[in-house]
Structure formats: C-alpha cells, structure tokens
CSV table of C-alpha atoms in Angstrom, one decimal:
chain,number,residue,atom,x,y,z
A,1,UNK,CA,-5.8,11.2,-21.6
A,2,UNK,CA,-5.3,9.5,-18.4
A,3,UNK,CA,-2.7,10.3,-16.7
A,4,UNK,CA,-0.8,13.2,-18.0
A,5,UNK,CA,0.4,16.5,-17.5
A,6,UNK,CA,0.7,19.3,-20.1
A,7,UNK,CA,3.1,20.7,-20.8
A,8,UNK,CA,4.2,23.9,-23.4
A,9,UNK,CA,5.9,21.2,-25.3
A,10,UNK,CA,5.2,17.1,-25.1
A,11,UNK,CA,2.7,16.2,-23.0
A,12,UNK,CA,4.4,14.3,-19.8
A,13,UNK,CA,3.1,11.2,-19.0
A,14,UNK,CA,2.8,10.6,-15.3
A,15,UNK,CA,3.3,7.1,-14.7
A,16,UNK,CA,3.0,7.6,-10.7
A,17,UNK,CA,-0.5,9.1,-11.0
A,18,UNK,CA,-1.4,6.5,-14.0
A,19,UNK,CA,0.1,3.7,-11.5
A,20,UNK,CA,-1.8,5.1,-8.4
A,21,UNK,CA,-5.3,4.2,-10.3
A,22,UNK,CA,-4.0,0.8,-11.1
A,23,UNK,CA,-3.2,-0.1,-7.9
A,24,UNK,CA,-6.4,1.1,-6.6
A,25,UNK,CA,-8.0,-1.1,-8.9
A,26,UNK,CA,-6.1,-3.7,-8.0
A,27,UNK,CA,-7.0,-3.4,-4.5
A,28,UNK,CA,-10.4,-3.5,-5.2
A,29,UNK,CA,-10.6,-6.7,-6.9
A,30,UNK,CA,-8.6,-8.2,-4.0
A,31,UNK,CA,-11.2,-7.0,-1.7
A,32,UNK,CA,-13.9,-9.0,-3.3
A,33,UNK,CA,-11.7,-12.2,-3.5
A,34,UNK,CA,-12.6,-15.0,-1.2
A,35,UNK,CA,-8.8,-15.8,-0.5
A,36,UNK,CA,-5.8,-13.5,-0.7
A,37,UNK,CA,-3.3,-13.6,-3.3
A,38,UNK,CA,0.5,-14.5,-2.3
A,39,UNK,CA,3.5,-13.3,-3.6
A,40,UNK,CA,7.2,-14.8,-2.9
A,41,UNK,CA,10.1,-12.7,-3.5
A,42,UNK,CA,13.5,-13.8,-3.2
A,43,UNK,CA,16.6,-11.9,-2.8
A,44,UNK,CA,20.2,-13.0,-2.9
A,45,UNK,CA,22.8,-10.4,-1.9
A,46,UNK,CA,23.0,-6.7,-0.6
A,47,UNK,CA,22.3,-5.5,-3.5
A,48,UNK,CA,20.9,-1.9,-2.6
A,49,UNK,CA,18.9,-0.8,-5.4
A,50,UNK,CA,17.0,-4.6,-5.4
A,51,UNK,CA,16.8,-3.7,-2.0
A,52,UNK,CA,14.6,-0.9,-2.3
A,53,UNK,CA,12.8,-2.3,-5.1
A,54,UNK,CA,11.6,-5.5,-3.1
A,55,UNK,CA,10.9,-3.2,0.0
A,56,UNK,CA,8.8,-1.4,-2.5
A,57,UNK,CA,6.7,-4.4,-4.4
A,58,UNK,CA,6.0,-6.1,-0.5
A,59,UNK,CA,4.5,-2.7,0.9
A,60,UNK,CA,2.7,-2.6,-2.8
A,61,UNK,CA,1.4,-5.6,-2.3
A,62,UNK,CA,0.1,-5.4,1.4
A,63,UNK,CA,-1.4,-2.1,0.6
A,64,UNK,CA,-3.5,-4.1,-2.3
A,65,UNK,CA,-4.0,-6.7,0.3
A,66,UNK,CA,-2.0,-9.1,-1.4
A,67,UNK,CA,0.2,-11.3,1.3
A,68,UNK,CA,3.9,-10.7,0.4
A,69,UNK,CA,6.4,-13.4,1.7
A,70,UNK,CA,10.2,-11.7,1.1
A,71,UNK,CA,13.0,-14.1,1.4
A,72,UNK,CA,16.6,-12.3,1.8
A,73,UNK,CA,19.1,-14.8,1.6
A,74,UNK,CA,23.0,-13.8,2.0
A,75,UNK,CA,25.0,-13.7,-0.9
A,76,UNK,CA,27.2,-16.5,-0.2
A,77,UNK,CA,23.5,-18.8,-1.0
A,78,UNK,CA,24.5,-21.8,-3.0
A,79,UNK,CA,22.9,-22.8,-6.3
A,80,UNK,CA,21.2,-25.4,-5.2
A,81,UNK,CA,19.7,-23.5,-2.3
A,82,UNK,CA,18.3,-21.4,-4.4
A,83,UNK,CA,17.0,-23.8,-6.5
A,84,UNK,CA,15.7,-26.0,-3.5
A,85,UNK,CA,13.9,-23.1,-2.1
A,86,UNK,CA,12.1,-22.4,-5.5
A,87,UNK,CA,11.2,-25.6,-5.6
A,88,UNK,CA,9.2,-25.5,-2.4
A,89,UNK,CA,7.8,-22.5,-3.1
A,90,UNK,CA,6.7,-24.1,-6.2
A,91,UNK,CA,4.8,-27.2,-4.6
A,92,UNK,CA,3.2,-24.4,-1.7
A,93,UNK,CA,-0.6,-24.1,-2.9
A,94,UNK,CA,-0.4,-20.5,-0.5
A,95,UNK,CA,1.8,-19.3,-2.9
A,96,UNK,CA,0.4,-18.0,-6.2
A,97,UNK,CA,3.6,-15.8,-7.5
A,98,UNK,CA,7.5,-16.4,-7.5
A,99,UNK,CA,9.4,-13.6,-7.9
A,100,UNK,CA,13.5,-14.1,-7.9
A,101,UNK,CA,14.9,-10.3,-7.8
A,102,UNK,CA,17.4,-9.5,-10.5
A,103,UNK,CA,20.7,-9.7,-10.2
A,104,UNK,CA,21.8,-12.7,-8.7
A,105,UNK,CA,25.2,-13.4,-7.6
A,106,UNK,CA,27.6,-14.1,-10.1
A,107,UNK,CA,28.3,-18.1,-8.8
A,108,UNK,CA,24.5,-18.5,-9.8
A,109,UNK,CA,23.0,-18.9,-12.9
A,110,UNK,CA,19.9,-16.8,-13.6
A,111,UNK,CA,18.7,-18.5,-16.5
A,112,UNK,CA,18.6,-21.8,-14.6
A,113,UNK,CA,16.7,-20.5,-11.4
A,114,UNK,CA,13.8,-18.3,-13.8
A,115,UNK,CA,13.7,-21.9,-16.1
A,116,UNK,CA,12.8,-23.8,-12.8
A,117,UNK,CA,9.7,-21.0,-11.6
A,118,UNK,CA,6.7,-23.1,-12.4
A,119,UNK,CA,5.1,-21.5,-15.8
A,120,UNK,CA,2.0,-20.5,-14.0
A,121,UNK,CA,3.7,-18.5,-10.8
A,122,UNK,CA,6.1,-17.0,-13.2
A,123,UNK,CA,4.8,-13.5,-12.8
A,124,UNK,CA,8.1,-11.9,-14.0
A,125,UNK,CA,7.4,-14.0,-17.5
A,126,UNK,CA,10.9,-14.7,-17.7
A,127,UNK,CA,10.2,-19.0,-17.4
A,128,UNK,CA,10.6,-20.6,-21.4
A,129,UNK,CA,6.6,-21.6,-21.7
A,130,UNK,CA,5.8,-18.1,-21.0
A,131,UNK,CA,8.6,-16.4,-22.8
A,132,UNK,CA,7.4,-18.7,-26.0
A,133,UNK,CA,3.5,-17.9,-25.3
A,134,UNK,CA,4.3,-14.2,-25.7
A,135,UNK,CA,6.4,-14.9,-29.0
A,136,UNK,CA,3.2,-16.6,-30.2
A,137,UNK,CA,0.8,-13.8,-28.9
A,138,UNK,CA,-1.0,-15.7,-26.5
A,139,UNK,CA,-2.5,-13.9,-23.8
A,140,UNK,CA,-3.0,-16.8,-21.4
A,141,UNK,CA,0.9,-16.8,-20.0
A,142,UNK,CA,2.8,-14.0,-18.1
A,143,UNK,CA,4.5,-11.2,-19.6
A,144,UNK,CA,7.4,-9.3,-17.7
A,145,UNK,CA,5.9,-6.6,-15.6
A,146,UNK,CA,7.5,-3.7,-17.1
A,147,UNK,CA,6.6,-4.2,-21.0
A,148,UNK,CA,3.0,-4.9,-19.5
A,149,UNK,CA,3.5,-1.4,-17.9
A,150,UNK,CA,4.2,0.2,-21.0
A,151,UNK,CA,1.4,-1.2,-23.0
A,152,UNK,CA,-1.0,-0.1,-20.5
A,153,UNK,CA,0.4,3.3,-20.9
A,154,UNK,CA,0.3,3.3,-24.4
A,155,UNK,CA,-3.5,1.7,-24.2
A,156,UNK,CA,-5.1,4.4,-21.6
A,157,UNK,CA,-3.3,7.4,-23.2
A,158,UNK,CA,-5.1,5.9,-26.3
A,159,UNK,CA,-2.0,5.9,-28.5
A,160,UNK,CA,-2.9,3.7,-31.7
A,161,UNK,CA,0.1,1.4,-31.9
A,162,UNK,CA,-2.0,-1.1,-34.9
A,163,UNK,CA,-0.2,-0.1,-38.2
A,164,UNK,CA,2.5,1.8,-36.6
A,165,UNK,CA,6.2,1.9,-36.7
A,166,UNK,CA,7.6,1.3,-33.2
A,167,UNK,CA,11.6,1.3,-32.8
A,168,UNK,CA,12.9,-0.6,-29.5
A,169,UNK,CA,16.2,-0.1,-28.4
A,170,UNK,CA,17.4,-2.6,-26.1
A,171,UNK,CA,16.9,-6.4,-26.4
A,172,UNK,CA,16.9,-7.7,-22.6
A,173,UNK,CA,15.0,-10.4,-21.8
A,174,UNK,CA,12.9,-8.5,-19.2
A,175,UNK,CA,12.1,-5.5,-20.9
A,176,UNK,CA,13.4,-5.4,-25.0
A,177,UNK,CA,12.6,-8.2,-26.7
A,178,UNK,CA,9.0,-9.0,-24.7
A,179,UNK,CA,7.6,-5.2,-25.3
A,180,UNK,CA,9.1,-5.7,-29.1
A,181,UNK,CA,6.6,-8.9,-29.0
A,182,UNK,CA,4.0,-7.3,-27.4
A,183,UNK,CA,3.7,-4.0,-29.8
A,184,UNK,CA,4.3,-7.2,-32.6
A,185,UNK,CA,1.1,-8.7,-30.9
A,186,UNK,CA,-1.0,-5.5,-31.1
A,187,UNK,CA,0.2,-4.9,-35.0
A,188,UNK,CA,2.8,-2.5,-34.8
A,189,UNK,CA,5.8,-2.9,-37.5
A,190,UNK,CA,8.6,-3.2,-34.9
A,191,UNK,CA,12.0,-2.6,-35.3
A,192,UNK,CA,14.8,-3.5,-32.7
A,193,UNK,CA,17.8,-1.5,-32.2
A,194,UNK,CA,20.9,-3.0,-30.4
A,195,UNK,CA,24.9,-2.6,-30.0
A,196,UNK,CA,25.5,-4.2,-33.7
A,197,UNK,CA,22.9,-2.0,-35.5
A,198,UNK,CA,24.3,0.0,-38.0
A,199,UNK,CA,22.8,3.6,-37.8
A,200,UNK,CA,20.6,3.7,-34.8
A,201,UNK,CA,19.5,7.2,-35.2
A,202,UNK,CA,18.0,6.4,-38.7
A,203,UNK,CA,16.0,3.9,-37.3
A,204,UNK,CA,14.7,6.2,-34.6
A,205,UNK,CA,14.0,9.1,-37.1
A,206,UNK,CA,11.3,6.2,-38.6
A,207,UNK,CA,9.4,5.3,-34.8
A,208,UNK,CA,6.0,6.6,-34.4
A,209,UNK,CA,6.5,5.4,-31.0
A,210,UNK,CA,10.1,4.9,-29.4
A,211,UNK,CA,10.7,2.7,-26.5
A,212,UNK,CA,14.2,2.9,-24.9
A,213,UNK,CA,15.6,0.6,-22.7
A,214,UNK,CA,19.6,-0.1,-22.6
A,215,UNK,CA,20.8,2.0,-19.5
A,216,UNK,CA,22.8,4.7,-21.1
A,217,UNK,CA,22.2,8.1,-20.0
A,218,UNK,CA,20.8,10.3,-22.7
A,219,UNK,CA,21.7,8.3,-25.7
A,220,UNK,CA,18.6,9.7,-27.7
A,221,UNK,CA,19.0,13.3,-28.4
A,222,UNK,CA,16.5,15.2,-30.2
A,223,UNK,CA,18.1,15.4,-33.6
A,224,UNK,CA,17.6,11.7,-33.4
A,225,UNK,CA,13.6,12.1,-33.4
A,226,UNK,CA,11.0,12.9,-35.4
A,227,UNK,CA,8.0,15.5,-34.6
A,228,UNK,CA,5.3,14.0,-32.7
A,229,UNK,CA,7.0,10.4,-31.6
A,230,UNK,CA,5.6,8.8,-28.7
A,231,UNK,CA,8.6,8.5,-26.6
A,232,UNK,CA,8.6,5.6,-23.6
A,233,UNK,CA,11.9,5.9,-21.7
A,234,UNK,CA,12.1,2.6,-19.8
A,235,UNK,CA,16.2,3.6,-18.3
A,236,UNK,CA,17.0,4.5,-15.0
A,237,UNK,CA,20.5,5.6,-14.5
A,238,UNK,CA,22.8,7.5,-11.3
A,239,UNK,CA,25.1,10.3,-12.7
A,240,UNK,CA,28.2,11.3,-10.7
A,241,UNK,CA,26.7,14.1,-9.2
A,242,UNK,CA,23.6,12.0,-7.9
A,243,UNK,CA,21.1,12.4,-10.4
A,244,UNK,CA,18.4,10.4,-12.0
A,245,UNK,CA,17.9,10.5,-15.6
A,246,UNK,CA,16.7,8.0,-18.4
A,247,UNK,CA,17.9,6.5,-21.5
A,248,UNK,CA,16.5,9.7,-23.5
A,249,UNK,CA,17.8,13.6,-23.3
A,250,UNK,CA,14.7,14.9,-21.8
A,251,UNK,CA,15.6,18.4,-22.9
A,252,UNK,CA,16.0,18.1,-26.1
A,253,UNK,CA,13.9,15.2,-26.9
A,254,UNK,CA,10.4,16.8,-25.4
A,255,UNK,CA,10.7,19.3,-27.9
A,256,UNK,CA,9.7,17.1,-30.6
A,257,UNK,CA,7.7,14.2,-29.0
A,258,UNK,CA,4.1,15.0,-28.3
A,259,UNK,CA,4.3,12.5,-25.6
A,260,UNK,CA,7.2,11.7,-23.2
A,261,UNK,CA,7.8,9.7,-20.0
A,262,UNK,CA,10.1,11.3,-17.1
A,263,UNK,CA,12.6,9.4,-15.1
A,264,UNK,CA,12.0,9.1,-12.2
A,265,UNK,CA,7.7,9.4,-12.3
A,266,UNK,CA,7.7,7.5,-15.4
A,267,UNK,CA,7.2,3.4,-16.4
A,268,UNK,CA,9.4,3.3,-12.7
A,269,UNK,CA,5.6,3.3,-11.1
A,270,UNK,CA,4.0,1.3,-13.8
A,271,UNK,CA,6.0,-2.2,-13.1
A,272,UNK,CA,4.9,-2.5,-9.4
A,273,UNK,CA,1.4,-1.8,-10.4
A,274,UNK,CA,1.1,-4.7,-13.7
A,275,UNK,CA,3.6,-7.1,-11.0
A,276,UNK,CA,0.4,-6.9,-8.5
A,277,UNK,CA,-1.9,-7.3,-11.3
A,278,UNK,CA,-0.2,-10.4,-12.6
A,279,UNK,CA,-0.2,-12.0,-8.9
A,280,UNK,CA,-4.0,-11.4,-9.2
A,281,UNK,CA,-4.1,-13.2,-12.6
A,282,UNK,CA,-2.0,-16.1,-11.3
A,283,UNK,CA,-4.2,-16.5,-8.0
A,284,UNK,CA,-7.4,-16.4,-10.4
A,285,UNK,CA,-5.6,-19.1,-13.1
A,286,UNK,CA,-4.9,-21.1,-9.9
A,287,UNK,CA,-8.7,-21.5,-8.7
A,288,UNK,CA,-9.0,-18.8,-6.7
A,289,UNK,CA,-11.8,-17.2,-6.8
C-alpha cells in the first residue's frame, strides 16, 4: 500500500510521502509539455493561514514547473475589483487556472466571484457547471482539490469504496458534499452527516469508510467507530495550547480503524498535489499540448 506507515494498531496513512510521488509525477508531465501551465491565485486580506497556504501552492507549483501568478490584494478590495480582475484573468489565454483563496472579506460575496471563474479554469470546482458535472458523475469538469485528494488516497491504498457504506460528515461546498458525490460516483452508499442529524454516532458505527470534515476538534471518538473503518480526517484545527489536531480523536479512534490519516501529514499534502494536477488538466483541455 502506497504510502503508509505501520503501525501496532491502524495503519497511518502518510499523505506527505503519498503527495511527494504525485507531485513528482506531476513534474514530470510538465517537463514534457511544449508550453507551461499557469496558475492565478488571488488573495484578498491578511488572512494568515491563506497566507501560508498560497505561499505554499506558488512554491508547489514552480517546483513542478508550473508558472504561478499570486495576486494579494488588501482587504479593503471592492467587489467589483475583484470581479474585474477575474474577469481579465478569464480572457488571458497565459492563464490556464483561477484560484480565488478562501475566505474573502466579509463585504464580498464568495459565491458570486467562484460563479464568475470561467468553467474550464475553475480548478477549485467550486463554478455551477462544474459543481453540476460532478453531481452527474462526469469526469470531464473540475472537482475541488481536496475530495480529489482523498479519492486518490483511497484509490492507491486500494481501498474498495464500490458497494460500500461511506458516512461523510460535513457538507461544505469545497470538501462535504463534492467527496459525498464522488464516493456516489464510484458506487459507494453514501451517507451525509450534518448539525440537524439526529444520532450522528449511529451513522458512523455503519461507515466502512468515514470521511470527516466540519472543523471540530475530536468530535469522533472511538466508541463512535466500528473495527476496521477506513477513517479520512479532512479537519485541521489550533487548540489553546498550540496544537494541531483533526476532526477525529486520533487516540482512541486508531484503535479500531485499520486505516487512519494524521493531522498534520495527512489529506493537508494531498490538496496541493490534485490542485497542480488539475492546472495540468486545464492547460491540456485548453490546447496545450
């Protein structure tokens, strides 16, 4: 299995290491392009985390010899700033992905500026014709980078997901509801969990394969499991005293799964790597060759 680590319990999945291939495959390809794929990403605000994370996709991207344009705009941008700048980056034939870094501002309306990314730069997937592609199973749109991540986990660890039960919690736009379509796609029975479900923990004890994704520390515990789940742990979240842990107890949960994800080292690695490879798909549906 690709990308593991064993250990006396579940066996750790090591999405760094499992990311580190992809990217290296990723830079091959690139190589033996005739052109070189471009990727715009724009930032409003001081965010700091977004910060990092779009420091992080633009040194991704030039190590994979993808061109990374960033555009850092202050926080006071306008609207229609915004949405005149994706615009032009829209009509630029040198750009082959639009990336607008979540979250924006509160004055600006993020469903508006990810409905006005042209469908076939959208390499988040958040723009409506890719978002209904996906519903439909079609593979020719954009999915969100992260729910790509975790299917290509879930493909190179060879975990069947065809016939089985898969419990999501969490029903965001970028990571919920498109990895519920996607393990839909691939013929799991999916379940989605949310704030208004009833008994969330009955609904877990049922998942051959749990994906967690609502950024509350630790809100699946091990009695909440069943022996040998596949457990994908998509939440990243700060506790007082500076650590990093996930949507899942670790602790307790491990001792049940027979696969697990860490946080940090887990899907974290995985986005960046399925972002570059959906800027090489976009440069390839554009022409390039």
């Amino acid at each position: 299995m690709q990308g593991c680590a064993v250990s006396e319990m579940a066996v750790l999945i090591d999405g760094k290491k499992m990311a580190g291939g992809i990217l290296e495959e990723v830079k091959k390809e690139v190589a033996k392009l005739k052109g070189r794929p471009c990727l715009a990403v724009i930032l409003v605000g001081e965010d700091p985390a977004s910060k990092i994370y779009v420091t992080r996709k633009s040194e991704a991207c030039r190590e994979a010899g993808i061109e990374a344009r960033d555009y850092r705009l202050p926080a006071e941008t306008s609207e229609k700033e915004l949405l005149e700048l994706v615009d032009r980056l829209n009509k630029d034939k040198g750009v082959n992905g639009i990336l607008v870094q979540m979250p924006m501002p509160k004055h600006i309306n993020e469903n508006l500026v990810t409905g006005v990314v042209s469908s076939g730069k959208d390499v988040d997937g958040l723009a409506p014709e890719n978002i209904r592609k996906l519903g439909e199973g079609g593979a020719e749109g954009f999915a969100p980078a992260t729910p790509l991540g975790v299917m290509e986990m879930l493909r190179r660890l060879k975990v069947r997901v065809k016939g089985k039960r898969a419990v999501v919690i969490g029903r965001s736009a970028l990571v919920g509801r498109p990895v519920a379509a996607m393990l839909r796609n691939a013929g799991a029975e999916v379940m989605v969990c949310h704030s208004k479900t009833p008994d969330v923990g009955a609904e877990t004890m049922k998942a051959d394969i749990l994906v967690v994704a609502v950024g509350k520390p630790k809100l699946v515990t091990g009695d909440m499991v069943k022996k040998g789940v596949v457990v994908i742990d998509v939440g990243t979240n700060r506790l007082p005293d500076g650590k990093l842990v996930g949507d899942v107890d670790f602790d307790s949960v491990r001792k049940k799964a027979s696969m697990i994800t860490p946080v940090p080292g887990g899907v974290g690695p995985m986005t960046i790597a399925l972002l570059l490879k959906n800027v090489v798909k976009a440069y390839r549906m554009q022409g390039g060759k």
